[in-house]
Amino acid sequence: FSLNRKKMNLKSERRGIHVDQSELLCKKGCGYYGNPAWQGFCSKCWREEYHKARQKQIQEDWELAERLQREEEEAYASSQSTQGAQSLTFSKFEEKKTNEKTRKVTTVKKFFTASSRAGAKKEIQEAKAPSPSINRQASIETDRVSKEFIEFLKTYHKPGQDIYKQCKLFLDTMNHKRDLSIEEQSECAQDFYQNVADKLQTRWKVPPEKVEKAMDQIEKYIMTRQYKYVFCPETTDDEKKDLAVQKRIRALHWVTPQMLCVPVNEEIPEVSDMVVKAITDIIEMDSKRVPRDKLACITKCSKHIFNAIKITKNEPASADDFLPTLIYIVLKGNPPRLQSNIQYITRFCNPSRLMTGEDGYYFTNLCCAVAFIEKLDAQSLNLSQEDFDRFMTGQTSPKKQESDSFSPDVCLGVKQMCKSLDLLSQLNERQERIVSEAKKLEKDLIDWTDGITKEVEDIVEKYPLEIKPKSQALAAIDSENVENDKLPPPLQPQVYAG
């Protein structure tokens, strides 16, 4: 993400979140939308790169298996000491060679089937089996979708029957490939979408507009049945990523629209309703089972965001306005299992929807918003590192809205709560300031005492003090010293007669 300087008002400039259109496109330059889950490639280019890497790995594994078998055969042949023994064991050698070839093929397949995790996966699934009520609910929804799918295919006549057979064959194949990794299951689904779309256009001569509708119904039918097996599987770290993103969003609860330069004024009732609807849509995404339905929730959320910006600014919203607002909505809503939903859409949605169109554009922006939240720092929010750290640790929070600026329909409890929070925040800042000043005063007193002590020591060292012995005290005149005092006795008063 690149940050540019964007003027939010006439008096001050703030740095806004800006993503060029080119940053949303496939990095191979094909013109389709890229995806962080595909390392910046679109679905088509990612599959090409994936196939190249996979074919290279297969070739290397085959060469390794052949070399190991050849070495084993040579060791086995050299162990035979006589011609007679070789003739007697020739049939066993042929049998062993056949078994080794079979084992070689099985070993290579195991490199891509993740069979070592099959037992653990089955145990986890048995331990985490859903409750009967959930099973009944899923069964009812599956039956309903199946009936709708059959009724839809009746309008296609003969191609409809072939489509239904292809879907049943695909579901049977996926049931036998449960031990595959989720990436390989995704690859199977993407191949199926591509093959059916090609057959609809070339073999069955279906018009393009009907092809799109058919593909939507096919995706809905097969993914409703596969949802519980491929959404957030235990073999992936999707759940771990969900918890990490959720924890990150909770830690960023203090982020305000002003920090993100969000051009939305929630004091306008209509704008506030749009924000609530956008949050509801992004949260509702987790309740859907079909990738296209999850994409529809993202699209509805994005359109509510554009409407909120349009009402606030009284002009059409731009891409630079949309992305910060989407980030704000995600922070405010904290959607459940966000990463799992993104991964599920990426793996099993019809790739044509992610590569082009408004669904692909909004989904790519959501991926960018989540990536921005994961890497959000002080510079992104125009804050100092000290303030950012204090907000993240919960030591303090940004100044809350004054109660006088609330809309009239806000209840008194909310106003009083915000007023109390503001007062607590001010008291906390005042307490921190007093403690800081007290520590500074204590340091000044210690420095002053040390300074005075050093000055006294310097003076004493420069002018040393000499203390002379105490001299003998002189006798007082009025003391009764009989031996040494030779004065005559005092005169006695004489009385004379008048």
Tab-separated table of N, CA and C in Angstrom, residues 169-316:
chain	number	residue	atom	x	y	z
A	169	LEU	N	-21.253	-36.823	-11.187
A	169	LEU	CA	-19.954	-37.462	-11.331
A	169	LEU	C	-18.880	-36.693	-10.553
A	170	PHE	N	-18.952	-35.373	-10.601
A	170	PHE	CA	-17.981	-34.562	-9.869
A	170	PHE	C	-18.123	-34.771	-8.362
A	171	LEU	N	-19.365	-34.801	-7.864
A	171	LEU	CA	-19.576	-35.003	-6.427
A	171	LEU	C	-19.077	-36.372	-5.988
A	172	ASP	N	-19.315	-37.394	-6.810
A	172	ASP	CA	-18.805	-38.729	-6.474
A	172	ASP	C	-17.279	-38.737	-6.446
A	173	THR	N	-16.686	-38.034	-7.403
A	173	THR	CA	-15.223	-37.958	-7.443
A	173	THR	C	-14.677	-37.251	-6.207
A	174	MET	N	-15.324	-36.157	-5.805
A	174	MET	CA	-14.866	-35.422	-4.622
A	174	MET	C	-15.027	-36.250	-3.357
A	175	ASN	N	-16.072	-37.080	-3.306
A	175	ASN	CA	-16.252	-37.943	-2.133
A	175	ASN	C	-15.111	-38.947	-2.003
A	176	HIS	N	-14.549	-39.370	-3.120
A	176	HIS	CA	-13.437	-40.313	-3.095
A	176	HIS	C	-12.089	-39.608	-2.942
A	177	LYS	N	-12.089	-38.263	-2.985
A	177	LYS	CA	-10.846	-37.499	-2.885
A	177	LYS	C	-10.803	-36.660	-1.611
A	178	ARG	N	-11.484	-37.117	-0.581
A	178	ARG	CA	-11.504	-36.365	0.676
A	178	ARG	C	-10.125	-36.313	1.329
A	179	ASP	N	-9.281	-37.297	0.991
A	179	ASP	CA	-7.950	-37.325	1.594
A	179	ASP	C	-6.972	-36.370	0.924
A	180	LEU	N	-7.376	-35.765	-0.184
A	180	LEU	CA	-6.507	-34.810	-0.863
A	180	LEU	C	-6.385	-33.530	-0.044
A	181	SER	N	-5.329	-32.795	-0.279
A	181	SER	CA	-5.187	-31.498	0.373
A	181	SER	C	-6.242	-30.541	-0.161
A	182	ILE	N	-6.484	-29.478	0.587
A	182	ILE	CA	-7.519	-28.528	0.187
A	182	ILE	C	-7.144	-27.824	-1.108
A	183	GLU	N	-5.845	-27.644	-1.359
A	183	GLU	CA	-5.424	-27.015	-2.610
A	183	GLU	C	-5.746	-27.908	-3.801
A	184	GLU	N	-5.566	-29.223	-3.643
A	184	GLU	CA	-5.877	-30.134	-4.738
A	184	GLU	C	-7.384	-30.254	-4.955
A	185	GLN	N	-8.166	-30.207	-3.887
A	185	GLN	CA	-9.622	-30.202	-4.041
A	185	GLN	C	-10.079	-28.925	-4.747
A	186	SER	N	-9.445	-27.821	-4.397
A	186	SER	CA	-9.750	-26.571	-5.083
A	186	SER	C	-9.415	-26.667	-6.561
A	187	GLU	N	-8.289	-27.283	-6.876
A	187	GLU	CA	-7.887	-27.446	-8.273
A	187	GLU	C	-8.908	-28.296	-9.035
A	188	CYS	N	-9.413	-29.331	-8.398
A	188	CYS	CA	-10.446	-30.168	-9.039
A	188	CYS	C	-11.706	-29.345	-9.323
A	189	ALA	N	-12.104	-28.523	-8.350
A	189	ALA	CA	-13.300	-27.704	-8.541
A	189	ALA	C	-13.108	-26.692	-9.667
A	190	GLN	N	-11.942	-26.068	-9.716
A	190	GLN	CA	-11.686	-25.083	-10.765
A	190	GLN	C	-11.653	-25.749	-12.145
A	191	ASP	N	-11.076	-26.946	-12.226
A	191	ASP	CA	-11.086	-27.683	-13.505
A	191	ASP	C	-12.507	-28.034	-13.924
A	192	PHE	N	-13.315	-28.412	-12.946
A	192	PHE	CA	-14.709	-28.749	-13.257
A	192	PHE	C	-15.461	-27.539	-13.794
A	193	TYR	N	-15.301	-26.383	-13.130
A	193	TYR	CA	-15.959	-25.164	-13.622
A	193	TYR	C	-15.546	-24.871	-15.064
A	194	GLN	N	-14.252	-24.966	-15.331
A	194	GLN	CA	-13.753	-24.637	-16.660
A	194	GLN	C	-14.289	-25.609	-17.707
A	195	ASN	N	-14.297	-26.903	-17.390
A	195	ASN	CA	-14.772	-27.904	-18.357
A	195	ASN	C	-16.252	-27.746	-18.660
A	196	VAL	N	-17.057	-27.531	-17.624
A	196	VAL	CA	-18.504	-27.380	-17.847
A	196	VAL	C	-18.791	-26.112	-18.636
A	197	ALA	N	-18.095	-25.010	-18.322
A	197	ALA	CA	-18.321	-23.766	-19.065
A	197	ALA	C	-17.944	-23.942	-20.536
A	198	ASP	N	-16.845	-24.643	-20.796
A	198	ASP	CA	-16.451	-24.885	-22.195
A	198	ASP	C	-17.481	-25.740	-22.926
A	199	LYS	N	-17.999	-26.765	-22.255
A	199	LYS	CA	-19.000	-27.624	-22.895
A	199	LYS	C	-20.297	-26.861	-23.157
A	200	LEU	N	-20.690	-25.994	-22.225
A	200	LEU	CA	-21.908	-25.214	-22.426
A	200	LEU	C	-21.783	-24.322	-23.664
A	201	GLN	N	-20.625	-23.772	-23.886
A	201	GLN	CA	-20.444	-22.839	-25.002
A	201	GLN	C	-20.192	-23.561	-26.327
A	202	THR	N	-19.382	-24.624	-26.293
A	202	THR	CA	-18.965	-25.268	-27.546
A	202	THR	C	-19.860	-26.446	-27.922
A	203	ARG	N	-20.042	-27.400	-27.023
A	203	ARG	CA	-20.792	-28.603	-27.365
A	203	ARG	C	-22.296	-28.366	-27.360
A	204	TRP	N	-22.803	-27.703	-26.319
A	204	TRP	CA	-24.243	-27.550	-26.180
A	204	TRP	C	-24.768	-26.229	-26.745
A	205	LYS	N	-23.860	-25.355	-27.201
A	205	LYS	CA	-24.233	-24.103	-27.872
A	205	LYS	C	-25.196	-23.257	-27.034
A	206	VAL	N	-24.913	-23.118	-25.755
A	206	VAL	CA	-25.761	-22.317	-24.867
A	206	VAL	C	-25.341	-20.852	-24.972
A	207	PRO	N	-26.302	-19.906	-25.074
A	207	PRO	CA	-25.958	-18.478	-25.156
A	207	PRO	C	-25.160	-18.028	-23.928
A	208	PRO	N	-24.300	-17.014	-24.082
A	208	PRO	CA	-23.444	-16.569	-22.969
A	208	PRO	C	-24.205	-16.170	-21.715
A	209	GLU	N	-25.371	-15.470	-21.899
A	209	GLU	CA	-26.102	-15.048	-20.704
A	209	GLU	C	-26.655	-16.244	-19.940
A	210	LYS	N	-27.033	-17.308	-20.659
A	210	LYS	CA	-27.535	-18.506	-19.986
A	210	LYS	C	-26.396	-19.334	-19.400
A	211	VAL	N	-25.211	-19.212	-19.971
A	211	VAL	CA	-24.051	-19.919	-19.420
A	211	VAL	C	-23.739	-19.398	-18.025
A	212	GLU	N	-23.783	-18.078	-17.859
A	212	GLU	CA	-23.489	-17.487	-16.554
A	212	GLU	C	-24.501	-17.926	-15.504
A	213	LYS	N	-25.793	-17.952	-15.888
A	213	LYS	CA	-26.824	-18.401	-14.940
A	213	LYS	C	-26.634	-19.872	-14.594
A	214	ALA	N	-26.304	-20.668	-15.602
A	214	ALA	CA	-26.102	-22.098	-15.359
A	214	ALA	C	-24.914	-22.324	-14.423
A	215	MET	N	-23.830	-21.593	-14.630
A	215	MET	CA	-22.661	-21.757	-13.778
A	215	MET	C	-22.950	-21.346	-12.337
A	216	ASP	N	-23.777	-20.312	-12.157
A	216	ASP	CA	-24.160	-19.912	-10.801
A	216	ASP	C	-24.952	-21.018	-10.113
A	217	GLN	N	-25.877	-21.645	-10.845
A	217	GLN	CA	-26.674	-22.721	-10.254
A	217	GLN	C	-25.825	-23.964	-9.992
A	218	ILE	N	-24.889	-24.247	-10.876
A	218	ILE	CA	-23.993	-25.391	-10.671
A	218	ILE	C	-23.143	-25.181	-9.420
A	219	GLU	N	-22.587	-23.986	-9.286
A	219	GLU	CA	-21.783	-23.684	-8.104
A	219	GLU	C	-22.617	-23.804	-6.835
A	220	LYS	N	-23.843	-23.306	-6.885
A	220	LYS	CA	-24.713	-23.370	-5.713
A	220	LYS	C	-25.018	-24.817	-5.335
A	221	TYR	N	-25.250	-25.665	-6.334
A	221	TYR	CA	-25.619	-27.059	-6.077
A	221	TYR	C	-24.443	-27.836	-5.474
A	222	ILE	N	-23.272	-27.758	-6.106
A	222	ILE	CA	-22.163	-28.594	-5.647
A	222	ILE	C	-21.543	-28.066	-4.354
A	223	MET	N	-21.493	-26.739	-4.179
A	223	MET	CA	-20.847	-26.209	-2.988
A	223	MET	C	-21.752	-26.304	-1.757
A	224	THR	N	-23.070	-26.331	-1.950
A	224	THR	CA	-23.960	-26.581	-0.816
A	224	THR	C	-23.719	-27.975	-0.255
A	225	ARG	N	-23.426	-28.913	-1.133
A	225	ARG	CA	-23.169	-30.280	-0.698
A	225	ARG	C	-21.746	-30.450	-0.151
A	226	GLN	N	-20.797	-29.681	-0.648
A	226	GLN	CA	-19.408	-29.834	-0.241
A	226	GLN	C	-18.998	-28.894	0.886
A	227	TYR	N	-19.879	-27.996	1.299
A	227	TYR	CA	-19.506	-26.920	2.212
A	227	TYR	C	-18.875	-27.439	3.504
A	228	LYS	N	-19.503	-28.404	4.148
A	228	LYS	CA	-19.023	-28.856	5.460
A	228	LYS	C	-17.689	-29.581	5.369
A	229	TYR	N	-17.293	-30.007	4.174
A	229	TYR	CA	-16.025	-30.719	4.018
A	229	TYR	C	-14.873	-29.784	3.629
A	230	VAL	N	-15.177	-28.690	2.971
A	230	VAL	CA	-14.117	-27.859	2.404
A	230	VAL	C	-14.024	-26.471	3.040
A	231	PHE	N	-14.975	-26.100	3.905
A	231	PHE	CA	-14.886	-24.800	4.565
A	231	PHE	C	-14.112	-24.950	5.862
A	232	CYS	N	-12.995	-24.217	5.979
A	232	CYS	CA	-12.139	-24.236	7.160
A	232	CYS	C	-11.812	-25.673	7.588
A	233	PRO	N	-11.204	-26.471	6.704
A	233	PRO	CA	-10.874	-27.857	7.075
A	233	PRO	C	-9.797	-27.912	8.143
A	234	GLU	N	-9.759	-29.034	8.873
A	234	GLU	CA	-8.804	-29.179	9.979
A	234	GLU	C	-7.369	-29.283	9.495
A	235	THR	N	-7.181	-29.634	8.233
A	235	THR	CA	-5.828	-29.801	7.702
A	235	THR	C	-5.153	-28.484	7.353
A	236	THR	N	-5.843	-27.381	7.484
A	236	THR	CA	-5.278	-26.065	7.171
A	236	THR	C	-5.147	-25.247	8.447
A	237	ASP	N	-4.516	-24.077	8.327
A	237	ASP	CA	-4.386	-23.153	9.459
A	237	ASP	C	-5.365	-21.991	9.342
A	238	ASP	N	-6.501	-22.218	8.661
A	238	ASP	CA	-7.488	-21.153	8.487
A	238	ASP	C	-8.030	-20.676	9.828
A	239	GLU	N	-8.316	-21.603	10.725
A	239	GLU	CA	-8.870	-21.219	12.026
A	239	GLU	C	-7.867	-20.395	12.827
A	240	LYS	N	-6.606	-20.755	12.741
A	240	LYS	CA	-5.564	-19.993	13.436
A	240	LYS	C	-5.488	-18.567	12.895
A	241	LYS	N	-5.596	-18.425	11.581
A	241	LYS	CA	-5.579	-17.094	10.985
A	241	LYS	C	-6.812	-16.294	11.398
A	242	ASP	N	-7.963	-16.962	11.506
A	242	ASP	CA	-9.180	-16.274	11.951
A	242	ASP	C	-8.989	-15.671	13.329
A	243	LEU	N	-8.452	-16.457	14.249
A	243	LEU	CA	-8.253	-15.973	15.618
A	243	LEU	C	-7.244	-14.836	15.662
A	244	ALA	N	-6.206	-14.916	14.834
A	244	ALA	CA	-5.197	-13.856	14.816
A	244	ALA	C	-5.788	-12.546	14.312
A	245	VAL	N	-6.587	-12.608	13.238
A	245	VAL	CA	-7.208	-11.392	12.704
A	245	VAL	C	-8.221	-10.832	13.685
A	246	GLN	N	-8.998	-11.706	14.309
A	246	GLN	CA	-9.989	-11.242	15.279
A	246	GLN	C	-9.325	-10.547	16.468
A	247	LYS	N	-8.237	-11.127	16.947
A	247	LYS	CA	-7.503	-10.518	18.053
A	247	LYS	C	-6.908	-9.175	17.637
A	248	ARG	N	-6.398	-9.104	16.414
A	248	ARG	CA	-5.818	-7.865	15.910
A	248	ARG	C	-6.878	-6.769	15.826
A	249	ILE	N	-8.049	-7.087	15.322
A	249	ILE	CA	-9.117	-6.094	15.192
A	249	ILE	C	-9.582	-5.627	16.570
A	250	ARG	N	-9.666	-6.533	17.526
A	250	ARG	CA	-10.051	-6.130	18.881
A	250	ARG	C	-9.027	-5.174	19.486
A	251	ALA	N	-7.750	-5.411	19.200
A	251	ALA	CA	-6.719	-4.517	19.729
A	251	ALA	C	-6.784	-3.132	19.098
A	252	LEU	N	-7.423	-3.031	17.914
A	252	LEU	CA	-7.517	-1.747	17.208
A	252	LEU	C	-8.896	-1.102	17.378
A	253	HIS	N	-9.579	-1.433	18.462
A	253	HIS	CA	-10.929	-0.900	18.679
A	253	HIS	C	-10.944	0.613	18.840
A	254	TRP	N	-9.807	1.201	19.158
A	254	TRP	CA	-9.733	2.637	19.441
A	254	TRP	C	-9.585	3.486	18.175
A	255	VAL	N	-9.375	2.860	17.027
A	255	VAL	CA	-9.150	3.608	15.786
A	255	VAL	C	-10.419	4.380	15.414
A	256	THR	N	-10.269	5.639	15.118
A	256	THR	CA	-11.404	6.497	14.791
A	256	THR	C	-11.459	6.759	13.283
A	257	PRO	N	-12.606	7.184	12.769
A	257	PRO	CA	-12.697	7.511	11.340
A	257	PRO	C	-11.725	8.620	10.930
A	258	GLN	N	-11.463	9.548	11.855
A	258	GLN	CA	-10.547	10.645	11.522
A	258	GLN	C	-9.129	10.133	11.290
A	259	MET	N	-8.714	9.117	12.023
A	259	MET	CA	-7.369	8.568	11.842
A	259	MET	C	-7.201	7.920	10.480
A	260	LEU	N	-8.279	7.312	9.964
A	260	LEU	CA	-8.232	6.657	8.663
A	260	LEU	C	-8.633	7.583	7.526
A	261	CYS	N	-8.944	8.838	7.860
A	261	CYS	CA	-9.411	9.805	6.858
A	261	CYS	C	-10.665	9.295	6.156
A	262	VAL	N	-11.606	8.780	6.935
A	262	VAL	CA	-12.852	8.237	6.384
A	262	VAL	C	-13.824	9.386	6.129
A	263	PRO	N	-14.245	9.578	4.903
A	263	PRO	CA	-15.156	10.695	4.585
A	263	PRO	C	-16.615	10.331	4.838
A	264	VAL	N	-16.938	9.903	6.040
A	264	VAL	CA	-18.302	9.501	6.398
A	264	VAL	C	-18.682	10.208	7.689
A	265	ASN	N	-19.830	10.884	7.666
A	265	ASN	CA	-20.337	11.594	8.837
A	265	ASN	C	-21.509	10.801	9.402
A	266	GLU	N	-21.262	10.058	10.481
A	266	GLU	CA	-22.296	9.201	11.064
A	266	GLU	C	-23.336	9.984	11.856
A	267	GLU	N	-23.123	11.291	12.015
A	267	GLU	CA	-24.149	12.092	12.681
A	267	GLU	C	-25.371	12.285	11.790
A	268	ILE	N	-25.189	12.106	10.491
A	268	ILE	CA	-26.330	12.154	9.569
A	268	ILE	C	-27.081	10.830	9.686
A	269	PRO	N	-28.383	10.864	10.044
A	269	PRO	CA	-29.108	9.603	10.272
A	269	PRO	C	-29.051	8.644	9.089
A	270	GLU	N	-29.177	9.154	7.883
A	270	GLU	CA	-29.167	8.286	6.712
A	270	GLU	C	-27.801	7.625	6.531
A	271	VAL	N	-26.748	8.383	6.789
A	271	VAL	CA	-25.403	7.824	6.697
A	271	VAL	C	-25.189	6.768	7.778
A	272	SER	N	-25.677	7.031	8.986
A	272	SER	CA	-25.548	6.059	10.072
A	272	SER	C	-26.254	4.752	9.726
A	273	ASP	N	-27.421	4.844	9.086
A	273	ASP	CA	-28.134	3.633	8.665
A	273	ASP	C	-27.330	2.856	7.628
A	274	MET	N	-26.697	3.571	6.704
A	274	MET	CA	-25.881	2.901	5.691
A	274	MET	C	-24.694	2.167	6.322
A	275	VAL	N	-24.085	2.787	7.322
A	275	VAL	CA	-22.954	2.160	8.009
A	275	VAL	C	-23.409	0.882	8.719
A	276	VAL	N	-24.573	0.945	9.369
A	276	VAL	CA	-25.101	-0.235	10.064
A	276	VAL	C	-25.408	-1.348	9.063
A	277	LYS	N	-25.978	-1.004	7.927
A	277	LYS	CA	-26.287	-2.012	6.910
A	277	LYS	C	-25.011	-2.628	6.340
A	278	ALA	N	-23.995	-1.802	6.139
A	278	ALA	CA	-22.725	-2.325	5.624
A	278	ALA	C	-22.103	-3.315	6.605
A	279	ILE	N	-22.139	-2.973	7.891
A	279	ILE	CA	-21.605	-3.884	8.907
A	279	ILE	C	-22.416	-5.167	8.955
A	280	THR	N	-23.736	-5.046	8.853
A	280	THR	CA	-24.601	-6.235	8.864
A	280	THR	C	-24.293	-7.157	7.687
A	281	ASP	N	-24.077	-6.566	6.512
A	281	ASP	CA	-23.791	-7.382	5.317
A	281	ASP	C	-22.472	-8.131	5.452
A	282	ILE	N	-21.437	-7.459	5.936
A	282	ILE	CA	-20.135	-8.117	6.038
A	282	ILE	C	-20.154	-9.202	7.106
A	283	ILE	N	-20.967	-9.038	8.153
A	283	ILE	CA	-21.102	-10.084	9.169
A	283	ILE	C	-21.940	-11.242	8.640
A	284	GLU	N	-22.967	-10.923	7.843
A	284	GLU	CA	-23.858	-11.957	7.305
A	284	GLU	C	-23.134	-12.889	6.337
A	285	MET	N	-21.998	-12.475	5.805
A	285	MET	CA	-21.252	-13.300	4.861
A	285	MET	C	-20.953	-14.679	5.436
A	286	ASP	N	-20.696	-14.781	6.734
A	286	ASP	CA	-20.329	-16.060	7.335
A	286	ASP	C	-21.487	-17.048	7.357
A	287	SER	N	-22.720	-16.567	7.273
A	287	SER	CA	-23.880	-17.458	7.339
A	287	SER	C	-24.209	-18.101	5.996
A	288	LYS	N	-23.580	-17.663	4.924
A	288	LYS	CA	-23.854	-18.207	3.596
A	288	LYS	C	-22.981	-19.435	3.341
A	289	ARG	N	-23.495	-20.328	2.498
A	289	ARG	CA	-22.768	-21.564	2.196
A	289	ARG	C	-22.156	-21.551	0.798
A	290	VAL	N	-22.709	-20.746	-0.088
A	290	VAL	CA	-22.260	-20.717	-1.477
A	290	VAL	C	-21.284	-19.553	-1.662
A	291	PRO	N	-20.159	-19.763	-2.335
A	291	PRO	CA	-19.201	-18.666	-2.545
A	291	PRO	C	-19.826	-17.451	-3.210
A	292	ARG	N	-20.718	-17.666	-4.174
A	292	ARG	CA	-21.345	-16.530	-4.858
A	292	ARG	C	-22.199	-15.716	-3.885
A	293	ASP	N	-22.876	-16.381	-2.936
A	293	ASP	CA	-23.681	-15.668	-1.947
A	293	ASP	C	-22.797	-14.870	-0.990
A	294	LYS	N	-21.642	-15.414	-0.646
A	294	LYS	CA	-20.714	-14.671	0.195
A	294	LYS	C	-20.198	-13.430	-0.553
A	295	LEU	N	-19.908	-13.611	-1.840
A	295	LEU	CA	-19.493	-12.466	-2.657
A	295	LEU	C	-20.592	-11.413	-2.730
A	296	ALA	N	-21.844	-11.863	-2.812
A	296	ALA	CA	-22.963	-10.920	-2.876
A	296	ALA	C	-23.033	-10.074	-1.609
A	297	CYS	N	-22.726	-10.664	-0.455
A	297	CYS	CA	-22.717	-9.900	0.799
A	297	CYS	C	-21.630	-8.826	0.763
A	298	ILE	N	-20.458	-9.176	0.232
A	298	ILE	CA	-19.373	-8.194	0.118
A	298	ILE	C	-19.778	-7.060	-0.819
A	299	THR	N	-20.442	-7.406	-1.929
A	299	THR	CA	-20.867	-6.391	-2.885
A	299	THR	C	-21.904	-5.460	-2.277
A	300	LYS	N	-22.899	-6.013	-1.556
A	300	LYS	CA	-23.915	-5.178	-0.909
A	300	LYS	C	-23.278	-4.260	0.134
A	301	CYS	N	-22.336	-4.792	0.904
A	301	CYS	CA	-21.631	-3.966	1.890
A	301	CYS	C	-20.912	-2.809	1.200
A	302	SER	N	-20.249	-3.095	0.095
A	302	SER	CA	-19.491	-2.059	-0.617
A	302	SER	C	-20.409	-0.985	-1.187
A	303	LYS	N	-21.562	-1.384	-1.692
A	303	LYS	CA	-22.502	-0.399	-2.246
A	303	LYS	C	-23.066	0.501	-1.151
A	304	HIS	N	-23.311	-0.052	0.020
A	304	HIS	CA	-23.757	0.788	1.143
A	304	HIS	C	-22.661	1.785	1.524
A	305	ILE	N	-21.420	1.355	1.445
A	305	ILE	CA	-20.305	2.269	1.746
A	305	ILE	C	-20.263	3.411	0.737
A	306	PHE	N	-20.405	3.091	-0.543
A	306	PHE	CA	-20.408	4.143	-1.568
A	306	PHE	C	-21.562	5.117	-1.360
A	307	ASN	N	-22.725	4.610	-0.982
A	307	ASN	CA	-23.879	5.490	-0.739
A	307	ASN	C	-23.635	6.393	0.464
A	308	ALA	N	-23.023	5.840	1.526
A	308	ALA	CA	-22.737	6.650	2.716
A	308	ALA	C	-21.760	7.782	2.381
A	309	ILE	N	-20.750	7.476	1.584
A	309	ILE	CA	-19.784	8.511	1.190
A	309	ILE	C	-20.447	9.557	0.301
A	310	LYS	N	-21.288	9.100	-0.604
A	310	LYS	CA	-21.964	10.029	-1.517
A	310	LYS	C	-22.862	11.004	-0.759
A	311	ILE	N	-23.595	10.489	0.230
A	311	ILE	CA	-24.481	11.354	1.009
A	311	ILE	C	-23.667	12.350	1.836
A	312	THR	N	-22.549	11.891	2.414
A	312	THR	CA	-21.732	12.770	3.244
A	312	THR	C	-21.081	13.879	2.422
A	313	LYS	N	-20.486	13.527	1.283
A	313	LYS	CA	-19.752	14.491	0.475
A	313	LYS	C	-20.629	15.187	-0.565
A	314	ASN	N	-21.850	14.672	-0.748
A	314	ASN	CA	-22.762	15.223	-1.748
A	314	ASN	C	-22.152	15.160	-3.151
A	315	GLU	N	-21.370	14.111	-3.393
A	315	GLU	CA	-20.770	13.870	-4.703
A	315	GLU	C	-20.360	12.400	-4.774
A	316	PRO	N	-20.181	11.850	-5.960
A	316	PRO	CA	-19.818	10.434	-6.080
A	316	PRO	C	-18.496	10.127	-5.371
